[in-house]
XYZ file of C-alpha atoms in Angstrom:
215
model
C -34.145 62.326 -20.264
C -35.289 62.747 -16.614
C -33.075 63.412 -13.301
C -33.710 62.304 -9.883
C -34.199 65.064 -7.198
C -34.820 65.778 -4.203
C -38.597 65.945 -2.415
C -39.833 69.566 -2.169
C -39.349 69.656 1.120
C -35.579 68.628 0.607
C -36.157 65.619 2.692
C -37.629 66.761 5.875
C -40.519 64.298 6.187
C -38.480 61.387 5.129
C -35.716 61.652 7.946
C -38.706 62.519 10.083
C -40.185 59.125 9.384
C -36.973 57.648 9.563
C -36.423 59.081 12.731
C -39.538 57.091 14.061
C -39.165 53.527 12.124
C -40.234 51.667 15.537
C -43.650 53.065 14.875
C -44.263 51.424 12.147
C -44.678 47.159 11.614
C -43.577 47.876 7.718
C -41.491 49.803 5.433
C -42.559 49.385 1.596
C -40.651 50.992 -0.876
C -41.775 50.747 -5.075
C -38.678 52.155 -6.130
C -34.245 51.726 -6.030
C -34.516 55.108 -5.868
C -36.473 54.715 -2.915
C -34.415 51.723 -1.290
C -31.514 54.206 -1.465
C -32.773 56.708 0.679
C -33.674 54.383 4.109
C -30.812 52.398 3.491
C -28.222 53.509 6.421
C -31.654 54.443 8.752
C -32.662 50.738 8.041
C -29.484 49.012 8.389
C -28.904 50.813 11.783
C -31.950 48.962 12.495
C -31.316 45.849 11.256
C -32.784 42.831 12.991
C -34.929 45.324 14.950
C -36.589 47.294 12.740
C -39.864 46.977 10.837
C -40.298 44.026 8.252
C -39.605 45.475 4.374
C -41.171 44.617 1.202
C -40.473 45.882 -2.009
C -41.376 46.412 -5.536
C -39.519 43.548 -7.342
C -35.810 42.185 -7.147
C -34.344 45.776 -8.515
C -35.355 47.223 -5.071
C -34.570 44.767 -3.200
C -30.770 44.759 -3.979
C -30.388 48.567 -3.017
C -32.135 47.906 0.498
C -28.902 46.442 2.397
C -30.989 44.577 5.214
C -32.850 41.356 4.947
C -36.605 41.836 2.975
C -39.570 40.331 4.088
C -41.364 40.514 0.883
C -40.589 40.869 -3.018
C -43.216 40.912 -4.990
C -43.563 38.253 -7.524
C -45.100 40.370 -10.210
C -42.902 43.878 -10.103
C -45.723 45.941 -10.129
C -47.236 47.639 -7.642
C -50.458 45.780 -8.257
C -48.555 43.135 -7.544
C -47.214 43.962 -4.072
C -50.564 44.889 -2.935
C -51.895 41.256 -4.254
C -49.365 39.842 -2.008
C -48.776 41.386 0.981
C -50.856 40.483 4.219
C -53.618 41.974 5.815
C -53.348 43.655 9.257
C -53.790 46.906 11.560
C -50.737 48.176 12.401
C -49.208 50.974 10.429
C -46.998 51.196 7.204
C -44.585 53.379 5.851
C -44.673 53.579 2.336
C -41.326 55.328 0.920
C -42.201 56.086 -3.040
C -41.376 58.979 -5.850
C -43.535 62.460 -5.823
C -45.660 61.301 -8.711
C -46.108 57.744 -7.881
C -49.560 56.032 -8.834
C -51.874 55.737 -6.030
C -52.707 52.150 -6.089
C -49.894 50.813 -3.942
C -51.078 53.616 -0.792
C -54.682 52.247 -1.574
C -54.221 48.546 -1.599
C -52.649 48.209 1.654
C -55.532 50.357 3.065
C -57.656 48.479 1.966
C -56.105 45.442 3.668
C -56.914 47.119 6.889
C -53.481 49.043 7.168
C -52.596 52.888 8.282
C -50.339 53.766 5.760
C -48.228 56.810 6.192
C -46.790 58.037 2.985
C -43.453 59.785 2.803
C -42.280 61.557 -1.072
C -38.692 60.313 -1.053
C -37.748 61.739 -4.598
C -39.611 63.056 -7.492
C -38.227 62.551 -11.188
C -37.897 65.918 -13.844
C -37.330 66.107 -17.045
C -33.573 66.667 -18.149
C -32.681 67.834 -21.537
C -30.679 65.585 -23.807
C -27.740 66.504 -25.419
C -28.590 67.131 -29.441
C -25.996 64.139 -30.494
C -27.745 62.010 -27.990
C -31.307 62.668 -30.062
C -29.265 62.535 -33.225
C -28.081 59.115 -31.952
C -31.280 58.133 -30.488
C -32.943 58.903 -34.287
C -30.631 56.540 -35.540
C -31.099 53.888 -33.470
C -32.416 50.132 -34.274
C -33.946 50.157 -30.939
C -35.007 52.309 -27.583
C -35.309 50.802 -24.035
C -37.554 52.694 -21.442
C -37.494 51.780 -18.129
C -39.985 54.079 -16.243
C -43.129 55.804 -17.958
C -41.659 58.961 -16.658
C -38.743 58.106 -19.717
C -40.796 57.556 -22.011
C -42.827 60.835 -21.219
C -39.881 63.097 -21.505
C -38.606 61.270 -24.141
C -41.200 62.680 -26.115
C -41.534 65.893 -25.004
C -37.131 66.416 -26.087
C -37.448 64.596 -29.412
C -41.264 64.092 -30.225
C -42.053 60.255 -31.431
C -40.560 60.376 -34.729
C -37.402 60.289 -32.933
C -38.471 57.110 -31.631
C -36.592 53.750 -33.195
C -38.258 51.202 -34.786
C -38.019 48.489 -31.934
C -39.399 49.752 -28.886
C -38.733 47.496 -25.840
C -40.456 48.383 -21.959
C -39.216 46.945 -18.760
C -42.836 46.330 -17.579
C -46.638 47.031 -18.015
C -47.050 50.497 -16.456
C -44.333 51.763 -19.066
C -45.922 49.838 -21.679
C -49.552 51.718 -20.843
C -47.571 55.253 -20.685
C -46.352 54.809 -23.990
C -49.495 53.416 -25.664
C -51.402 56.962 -24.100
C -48.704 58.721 -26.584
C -49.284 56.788 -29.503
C -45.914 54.503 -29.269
C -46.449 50.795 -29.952
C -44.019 48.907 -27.711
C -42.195 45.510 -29.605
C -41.965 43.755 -26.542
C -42.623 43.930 -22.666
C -40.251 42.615 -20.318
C -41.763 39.605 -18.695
C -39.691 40.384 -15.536
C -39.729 43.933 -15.036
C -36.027 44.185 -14.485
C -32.840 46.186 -16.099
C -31.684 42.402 -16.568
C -35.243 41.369 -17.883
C -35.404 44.268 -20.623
C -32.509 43.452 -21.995
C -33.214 40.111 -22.378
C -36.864 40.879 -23.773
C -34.703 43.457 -26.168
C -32.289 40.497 -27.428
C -35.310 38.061 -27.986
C -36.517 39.968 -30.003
C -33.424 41.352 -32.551
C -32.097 37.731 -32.535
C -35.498 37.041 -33.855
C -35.639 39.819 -36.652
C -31.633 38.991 -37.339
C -32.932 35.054 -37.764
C -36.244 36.522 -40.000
C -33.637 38.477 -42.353
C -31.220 35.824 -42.963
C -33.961 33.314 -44.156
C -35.375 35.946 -46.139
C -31.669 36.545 -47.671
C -31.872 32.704 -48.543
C -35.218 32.695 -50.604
């Protein structure tokens, strides 16, 4: 339901910034999507380059150079809660429509922060069987609020399944502004950690069922 594209400008200001990574003490990137893009400018930095802290263990595998910082809590809430306080100047790599709070914590720890659109996310149409499927489903998984957005806007929320499971709180607050009630939020805010959360929680209503079947 959405596809990843390229910045308006195609690009320009992110190999611009990349161009000029000694200027900066940081690189923090909210995003895989994001990690992808700086990850050859990085690694032909590596060692000598600006520290790197990211948005949860997701981004951090994509970076390909050792990260400073991972953020406990894969938020962006929970980056800024984390990361240190200083005066030097950050670049913060992160989607088109990105919420503001990560650019406005780390000001507010005394940082310049120089913010570079690296991607932005648009809706894609899904193909009729895939809503027919989706209809049918016992379950959805979104993993972004952007999903669960456009989601909506192909299929409307009575195609939405019964169990709804959300890889983490932002999605979770997306989908509660349309009217969705989510079954369960991942409690890490993983791929790995929403399908976990997802199996909790049929194993649960499979064990419910078959004492039910018994009385």
């Amino acid at each position: 339901v959405i596809a990843i594209v390229e910045a308006d400008d195609g690009g320009a200001a992110l190999r611009a910034a990349l161009g000029r990574l000694d200027a900066f003490d940081w690189v923090v990137l909210t995003s895989p999507n994001g990690a992808r893009r700086v990850r050859t400018a990085l690694q032909a930095r590596a060692g000598a380059g600006p520290r790197v802290a990211v948005v949860g263990p997701g981004t951090a595998t994509e970076v390909g150079v050792p990260v400073s910082l991972v953020a406990s809590s894969s938020v962006g809430e929970g980056l800024v809660a984390e990361f240190p306080g200083g005066s030097g100047r950050v670049l913060l790599v992160q989607a088109a429509d990105a919420r503001p709070v990560v650019r406005e914590g780390i000001a507010s720890l005394g940082w310049q922060v120089d913010v570079v659109t690296a991607y932005r996310t648009i809706p894609a149409t899904p193909e009729p069987r895939l809503v027919a499927a989706a209809r049918d489903a016992e379950a959805i998984v979104f993993t972004s609020g952007s999903t669960v957005r456009h989601f909506v806007e192909a299929t409307g929320r009575e195609g939405i399944p019964r169990v709804v499971a959300s890889i983490g709180p932002v999605t979770t607050a997306v989908a509660g502004d349309l009217g969705i009630q989510v079954t369960v939020t991942a409690s890490a805010h993983t791929l790995d950690g929403v399908v976990d959360a997802l199996e909790t929680v049929l194993r649960s209503e499979e064990h419910t069922s078959e004492l039910q079947s018994h009385h």
